[in-house]
Tab-separated table of C-alpha atoms and ligand atoms in Angstrom:
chain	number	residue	atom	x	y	z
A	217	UNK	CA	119.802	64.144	125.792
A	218	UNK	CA	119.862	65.641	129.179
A	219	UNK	CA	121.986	68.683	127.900
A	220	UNK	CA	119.398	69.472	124.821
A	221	UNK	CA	116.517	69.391	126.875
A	222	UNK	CA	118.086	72.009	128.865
A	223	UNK	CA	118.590	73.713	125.883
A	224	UNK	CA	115.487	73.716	124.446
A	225	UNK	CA	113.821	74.738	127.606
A	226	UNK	CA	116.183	78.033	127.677
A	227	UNK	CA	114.733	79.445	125.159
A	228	UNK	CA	112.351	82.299	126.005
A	229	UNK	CA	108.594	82.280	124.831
A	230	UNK	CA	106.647	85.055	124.569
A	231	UNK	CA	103.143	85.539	125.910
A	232	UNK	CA	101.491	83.258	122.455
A	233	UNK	CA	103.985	80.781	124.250
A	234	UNK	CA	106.088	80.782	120.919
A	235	UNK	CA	110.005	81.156	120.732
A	236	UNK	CA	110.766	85.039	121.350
A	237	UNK	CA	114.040	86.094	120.357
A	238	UNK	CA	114.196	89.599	121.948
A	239	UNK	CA	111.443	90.698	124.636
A	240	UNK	CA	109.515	93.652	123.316
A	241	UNK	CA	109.398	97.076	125.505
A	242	UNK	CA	105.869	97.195	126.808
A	243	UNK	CA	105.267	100.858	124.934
A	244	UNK	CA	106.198	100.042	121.612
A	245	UNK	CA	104.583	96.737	121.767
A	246	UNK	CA	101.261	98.889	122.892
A	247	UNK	CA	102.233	101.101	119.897
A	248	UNK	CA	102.045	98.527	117.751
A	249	UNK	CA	98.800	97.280	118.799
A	250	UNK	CA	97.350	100.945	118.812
A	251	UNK	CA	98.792	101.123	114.986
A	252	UNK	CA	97.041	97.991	113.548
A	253	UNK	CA	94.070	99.135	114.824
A	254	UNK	CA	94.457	102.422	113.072
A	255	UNK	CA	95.513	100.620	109.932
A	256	UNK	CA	91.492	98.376	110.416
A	257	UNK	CA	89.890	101.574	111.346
A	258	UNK	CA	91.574	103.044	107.876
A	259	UNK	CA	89.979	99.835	106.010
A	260	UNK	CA	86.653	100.657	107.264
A	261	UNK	CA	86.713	104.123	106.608
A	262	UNK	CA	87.966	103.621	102.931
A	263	UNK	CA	85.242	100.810	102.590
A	264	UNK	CA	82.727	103.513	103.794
A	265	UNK	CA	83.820	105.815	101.167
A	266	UNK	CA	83.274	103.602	98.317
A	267	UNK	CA	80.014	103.047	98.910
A	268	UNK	CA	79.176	106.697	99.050
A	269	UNK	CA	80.897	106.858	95.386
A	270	UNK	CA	78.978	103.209	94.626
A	271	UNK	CA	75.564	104.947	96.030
A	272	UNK	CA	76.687	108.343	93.297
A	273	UNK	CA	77.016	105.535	89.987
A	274	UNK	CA	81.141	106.889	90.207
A	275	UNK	CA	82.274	103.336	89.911
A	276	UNK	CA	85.611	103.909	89.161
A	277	UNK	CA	85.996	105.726	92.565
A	278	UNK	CA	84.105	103.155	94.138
A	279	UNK	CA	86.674	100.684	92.753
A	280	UNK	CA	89.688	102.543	93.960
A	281	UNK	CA	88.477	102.818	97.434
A	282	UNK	CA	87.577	99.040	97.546
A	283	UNK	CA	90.772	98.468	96.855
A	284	UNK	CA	92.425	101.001	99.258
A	285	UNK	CA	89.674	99.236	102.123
A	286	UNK	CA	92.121	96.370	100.896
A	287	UNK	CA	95.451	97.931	101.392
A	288	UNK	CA	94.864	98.946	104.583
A	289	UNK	CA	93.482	95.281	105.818
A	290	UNK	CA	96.933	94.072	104.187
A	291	UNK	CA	98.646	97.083	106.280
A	292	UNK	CA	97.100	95.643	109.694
A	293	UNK	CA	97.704	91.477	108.461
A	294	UNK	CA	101.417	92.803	108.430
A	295	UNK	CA	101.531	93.784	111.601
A	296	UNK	CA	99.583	91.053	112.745
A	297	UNK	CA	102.856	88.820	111.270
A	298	UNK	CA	105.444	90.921	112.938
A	299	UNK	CA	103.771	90.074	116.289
A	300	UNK	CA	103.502	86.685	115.830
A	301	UNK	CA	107.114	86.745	115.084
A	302	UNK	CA	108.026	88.416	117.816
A	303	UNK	CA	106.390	85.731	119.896
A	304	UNK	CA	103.340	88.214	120.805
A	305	UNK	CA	100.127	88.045	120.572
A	306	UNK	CA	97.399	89.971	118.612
A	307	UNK	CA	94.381	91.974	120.243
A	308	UNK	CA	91.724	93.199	118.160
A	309	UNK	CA	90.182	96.068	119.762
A	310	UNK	CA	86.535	98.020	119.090
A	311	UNK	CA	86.528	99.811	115.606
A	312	UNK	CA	83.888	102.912	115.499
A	313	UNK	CA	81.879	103.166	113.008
A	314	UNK	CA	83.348	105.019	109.988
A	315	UNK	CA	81.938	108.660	109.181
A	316	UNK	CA	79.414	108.121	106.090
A	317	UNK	CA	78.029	111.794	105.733
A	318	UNK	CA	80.039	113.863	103.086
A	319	UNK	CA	79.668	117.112	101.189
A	320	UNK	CA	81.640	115.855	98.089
A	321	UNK	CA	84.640	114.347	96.417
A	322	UNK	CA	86.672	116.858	97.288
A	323	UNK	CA	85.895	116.614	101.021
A	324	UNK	CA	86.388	112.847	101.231
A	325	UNK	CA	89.899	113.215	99.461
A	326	UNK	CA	90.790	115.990	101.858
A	327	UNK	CA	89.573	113.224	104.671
A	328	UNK	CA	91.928	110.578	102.830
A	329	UNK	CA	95.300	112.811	102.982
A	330	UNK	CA	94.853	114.000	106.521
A	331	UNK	CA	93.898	109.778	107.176
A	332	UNK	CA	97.218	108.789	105.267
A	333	UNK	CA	99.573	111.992	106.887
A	334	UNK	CA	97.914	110.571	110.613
A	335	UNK	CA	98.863	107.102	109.575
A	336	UNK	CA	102.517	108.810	108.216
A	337	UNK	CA	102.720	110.252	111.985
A	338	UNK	CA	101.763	107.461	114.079
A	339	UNK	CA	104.531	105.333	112.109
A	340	UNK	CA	107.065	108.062	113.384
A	341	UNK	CA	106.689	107.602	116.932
A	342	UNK	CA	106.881	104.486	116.425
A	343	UNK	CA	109.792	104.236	114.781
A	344	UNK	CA	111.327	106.703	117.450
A	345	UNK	CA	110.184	104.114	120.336
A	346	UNK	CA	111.911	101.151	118.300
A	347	UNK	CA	115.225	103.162	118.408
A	348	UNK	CA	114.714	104.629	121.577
A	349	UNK	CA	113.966	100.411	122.846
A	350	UNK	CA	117.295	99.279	120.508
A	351	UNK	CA	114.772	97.138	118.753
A	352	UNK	CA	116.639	97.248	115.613
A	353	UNK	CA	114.050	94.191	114.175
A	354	UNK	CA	111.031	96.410	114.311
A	355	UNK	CA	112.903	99.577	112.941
A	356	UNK	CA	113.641	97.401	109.891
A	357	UNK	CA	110.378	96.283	109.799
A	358	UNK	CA	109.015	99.769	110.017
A	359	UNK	CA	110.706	101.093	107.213
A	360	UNK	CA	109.165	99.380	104.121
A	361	UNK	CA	105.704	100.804	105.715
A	362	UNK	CA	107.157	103.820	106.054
A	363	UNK	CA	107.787	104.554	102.488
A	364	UNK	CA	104.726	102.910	101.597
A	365	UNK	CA	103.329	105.997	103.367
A	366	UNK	CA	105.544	108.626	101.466
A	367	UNK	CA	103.739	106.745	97.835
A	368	UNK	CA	100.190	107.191	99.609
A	369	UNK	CA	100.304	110.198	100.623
A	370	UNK	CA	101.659	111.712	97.250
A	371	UNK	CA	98.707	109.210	95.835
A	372	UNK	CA	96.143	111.369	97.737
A	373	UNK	CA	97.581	114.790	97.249
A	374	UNK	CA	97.709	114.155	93.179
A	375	UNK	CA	93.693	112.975	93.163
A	376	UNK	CA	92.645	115.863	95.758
A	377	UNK	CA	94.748	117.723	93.367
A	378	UNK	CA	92.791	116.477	90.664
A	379	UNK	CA	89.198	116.527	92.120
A	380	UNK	CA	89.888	120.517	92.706
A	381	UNK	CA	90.923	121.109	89.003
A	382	UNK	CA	87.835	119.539	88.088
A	383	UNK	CA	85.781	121.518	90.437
A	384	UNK	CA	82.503	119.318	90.791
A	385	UNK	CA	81.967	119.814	87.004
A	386	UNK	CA	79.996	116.324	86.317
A	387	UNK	CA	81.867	115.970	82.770
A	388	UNK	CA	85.476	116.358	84.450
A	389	UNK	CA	84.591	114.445	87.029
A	390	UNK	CA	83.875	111.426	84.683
A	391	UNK	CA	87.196	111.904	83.020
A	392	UNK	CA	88.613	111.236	86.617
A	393	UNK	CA	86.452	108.191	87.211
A	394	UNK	CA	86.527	106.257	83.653
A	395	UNK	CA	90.750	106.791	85.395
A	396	UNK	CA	89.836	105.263	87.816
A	397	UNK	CA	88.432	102.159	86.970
A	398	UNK	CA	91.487	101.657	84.194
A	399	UNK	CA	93.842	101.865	87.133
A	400	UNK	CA	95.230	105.104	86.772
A	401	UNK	CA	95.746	106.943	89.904
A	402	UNK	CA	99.516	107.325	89.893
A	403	UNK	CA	100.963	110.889	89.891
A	404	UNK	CA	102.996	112.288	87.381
A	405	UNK	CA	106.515	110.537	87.438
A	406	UNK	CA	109.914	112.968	86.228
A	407	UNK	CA	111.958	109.325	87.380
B	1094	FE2	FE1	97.881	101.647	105.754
């Protein structure tokens, strides 16, 4: 009895005063933070978007970014997992408010790949931190999103790509958005 108590009390807790197998280095745990805040500010400025496309009657586009606000939320609840995994807790910093102004489709898809390469970056040095720490865990962890970044990114070039064949003609632009709201925004697949 004696011996398991001792046990039990020899296992490290983290600061949510959970079990913590592995202690995590103070930068990439800050990194972290910084990134799931960067994945909310993401779901704000997709849900932003969609109403500018809800506000233009382009439901379909409306629809996809809904669903991309969506994504991103999921992006940040998986990271909010991790850290409660890794015994640590979860602050939820300030978001600004999300830019609502645009010119046209073509300048909010522009906005969306530079969003989702930024997103692609901030992953990186991440990553590099994890190795750099010998945090193997959160390199694991790190890689799924990683890829998931590769697919988004190719997402948003193929519908910028898209937007600028149709160049604002109101008929093509229709074509893309009845797409849209069947679901189709994958690129072309030679696999
Ligand atoms: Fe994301």
């Amino acid at each position: 009895m004696e011996q398991s108590n001792i046990a039990t009390h020899a296992v490290a807790t983290g600061p949510a005063g959970r079990a913590m197998a592995q202690p995590m280095d103070a930068s990439l745990l800050e990194g972290l933070q910084q990134h799931l805040t960067m994945e909310r500010q993401a779901s704000a400025t997709y849900w932003a978007m969609a109403i500018w496309f809800g506000e233009r009657e382009l439901r379909g586009f409306c629809e996809y970014l809904k669903g991309e606000a969506g994504n991103e939320q999921q992006h940040a609840a998986q990271l909010a997992d991790y850290l409660l995994a890794r015994g640590q807790t979860v602050s939820l910093e300030a978001l600004a408010a999300p830019r609502q102004q645009w010119r046209n489709a073509e300048e909010i898809f522009a906005a969306i790949f530079q969003l989702e390469a930024d997103v692609t970056s901030s992953l990186q040095q991440l990553y590099v931190m994890a190795e750099r720490a010998s945090d193997v865990r959160s390199t694991v962890f790190l890689d799924p999103m990683v890829q998931g970044q590769i697919a988004s990114e190719h997402e948003a070039a193929h519908l910028l790509g898209r937007i600028r064949f149709a160049q604002a003609n109101p008929a093509a632009m229709l074509v893309i958005d009845g797409e849209l709201s069947e679901g189709k925004h994958a690129p072309a697949s030679l696999a």
